[in-house]
Amino acid sequence: MRYRVSGRVQGVFFRASTRFEAERLKITGYARNLADGRVEVLACGEVEAVDQLRGWLTRGPPNARVEGVSSEPVPLRELADFTID
């Protein structure tokens, strides 16, 4: 799945915290800042784990203020780990 998270999500350790959660859930993919202030997250893994990550994305780390999470399915990609771009 590809998620785009809006709100106060840049400069609050959102990407690093997302990486920690993804690794805990054994999800591969990436988190990266977008020019419009959102964070894009690609999550590849077991459906249940990806759903759990989506739930976490709606809250984010303590200093974030998530206003919305959009999602779209994408073809499964074989990635070695979860990176921050």
mmCIF file of C-alpha atoms in Angstrom:
data_model
loop_
_atom_site.group_PDB
_atom_site.id
_atom_site.type_symbol
_atom_site.label_atom_id
_atom_site.label_comp_id
_atom_site.label_asym_id
_atom_site.label_seq_id
_atom_site.Cartn_x
_atom_site.Cartn_y
_atom_site.Cartn_z
ATOM 1 C CA MET A 1 0.000 0.000 0.000
ATOM 2 C CA ARG A 2 1.015 3.568 -0.556
ATOM 3 C CA TYR A 3 -0.049 6.094 2.057
ATOM 4 C CA ARG A 4 0.146 9.864 2.041
ATOM 5 C CA VAL A 5 -0.052 11.415 5.486
ATOM 6 C CA SER A 6 -1.007 15.058 5.927
ATOM 7 C CA GLY A 7 -0.844 17.434 8.863
ATOM 8 C CA ARG A 8 2.168 18.380 10.964
ATOM 9 C CA VAL A 9 4.232 15.393 9.865
ATOM 10 C CA GLN A 10 7.547 16.877 8.745
ATOM 11 C CA GLY A 11 10.218 17.873 11.241
ATOM 12 C CA VAL A 12 8.681 15.814 14.069
ATOM 13 C CA PHE A 13 10.568 12.503 13.582
ATOM 14 C CA PHE A 14 7.604 11.071 11.654
ATOM 15 C CA ARG A 15 9.731 9.193 9.121
ATOM 16 C CA ALA A 16 12.117 7.760 11.732
ATOM 17 C CA SER A 17 9.212 6.691 13.935
ATOM 18 C CA THR A 18 7.475 5.132 10.926
ATOM 19 C CA ARG A 19 10.620 3.160 10.156
ATOM 20 C CA PHE A 20 10.734 1.869 13.733
ATOM 21 C CA GLU A 21 7.074 0.757 13.543
ATOM 22 C CA ALA A 22 7.541 -0.819 10.113
ATOM 23 C CA GLU A 23 10.584 -2.783 11.242
ATOM 24 C CA ARG A 24 8.713 -3.937 14.343
ATOM 25 C CA LEU A 25 5.914 -5.204 12.073
ATOM 26 C CA LYS A 26 8.387 -6.748 9.558
ATOM 27 C CA ILE A 27 7.268 -4.400 6.780
ATOM 28 C CA THR A 28 9.560 -3.235 3.991
ATOM 29 C CA GLY A 29 9.228 -0.035 1.992
ATOM 30 C CA TYR A 30 10.070 3.596 2.644
ATOM 31 C CA ALA A 31 8.969 6.888 4.159
ATOM 32 C CA ARG A 32 9.802 10.154 2.429
ATOM 33 C CA ASN A 33 8.867 13.796 2.674
ATOM 34 C CA LEU A 34 6.871 15.283 -0.171
ATOM 35 C CA ALA A 35 7.291 18.859 -1.365
ATOM 36 C CA ASP A 36 3.717 19.697 -0.332
ATOM 37 C CA GLY A 37 4.402 18.933 3.348
ATOM 38 C CA ARG A 38 2.976 15.408 3.425
ATOM 39 C CA VAL A 39 4.864 12.180 4.092
ATOM 40 C CA GLU A 40 4.568 9.296 1.629
ATOM 41 C CA VAL A 41 4.870 5.770 3.008
ATOM 42 C CA LEU A 42 5.202 2.617 0.917
ATOM 43 C CA ALA A 43 4.362 -0.435 3.000
ATOM 44 C CA CYS A 44 5.000 -3.971 1.722
ATOM 45 C CA GLY A 45 4.251 -6.994 3.859
ATOM 46 C CA GLU A 46 1.554 -9.183 5.336
ATOM 47 C CA VAL A 47 -1.913 -7.625 5.071
ATOM 48 C CA GLU A 48 -2.481 -7.628 8.833
ATOM 49 C CA ALA A 49 0.862 -5.934 9.503
ATOM 50 C CA VAL A 50 0.236 -3.297 6.825
ATOM 51 C CA ASP A 51 -3.192 -2.623 8.349
ATOM 52 C CA GLN A 52 -1.567 -2.193 11.770
ATOM 53 C CA LEU A 53 0.913 0.287 10.309
ATOM 54 C CA ARG A 54 -1.956 2.249 8.759
ATOM 55 C CA GLY A 55 -3.577 2.486 12.164
ATOM 56 C CA TRP A 56 -0.332 3.815 13.602
ATOM 57 C CA LEU A 57 -0.008 6.335 10.740
ATOM 58 C CA THR A 58 -3.340 7.882 11.749
ATOM 59 C CA ARG A 59 -1.739 8.836 15.089
ATOM 60 C CA GLY A 60 1.985 9.135 14.346
ATOM 61 C CA PRO A 61 4.646 9.947 16.927
ATOM 62 C CA PRO A 62 3.906 12.212 19.924
ATOM 63 C CA ASN A 63 4.946 15.523 18.283
ATOM 64 C CA ALA A 64 3.004 14.933 15.047
ATOM 65 C CA ARG A 65 -0.527 16.100 14.327
ATOM 66 C CA VAL A 66 -2.010 13.833 11.666
ATOM 67 C CA GLU A 67 -4.921 15.388 9.794
ATOM 68 C CA GLY A 68 -5.462 12.678 7.196
ATOM 69 C CA VAL A 69 -4.160 9.480 5.636
ATOM 70 C CA SER A 70 -4.965 8.622 2.032
ATOM 71 C CA SER A 71 -4.168 5.193 0.646
ATOM 72 C CA GLU A 72 -3.889 3.402 -2.648
ATOM 73 C CA PRO A 73 -2.957 -0.178 -3.452
ATOM 74 C CA VAL A 74 0.232 -0.707 -5.426
ATOM 75 C CA PRO A 75 1.779 -3.866 -6.884
ATOM 76 C CA LEU A 76 3.814 -5.790 -4.309
ATOM 77 C CA ARG A 77 7.502 -4.944 -4.501
ATOM 78 C CA GLU A 78 10.282 -7.103 -3.134
ATOM 79 C CA LEU A 79 12.332 -4.756 -0.973
ATOM 80 C CA ALA A 80 15.093 -5.722 1.455
ATOM 81 C CA ASP A 81 14.228 -3.315 4.269
ATOM 82 C CA PHE A 82 12.435 -0.110 5.257
ATOM 83 C CA THR A 83 14.284 3.079 4.344
ATOM 84 C CA ILE A 84 13.923 6.779 4.887
ATOM 85 C CA ASP A 85 14.320 8.805 1.704
#
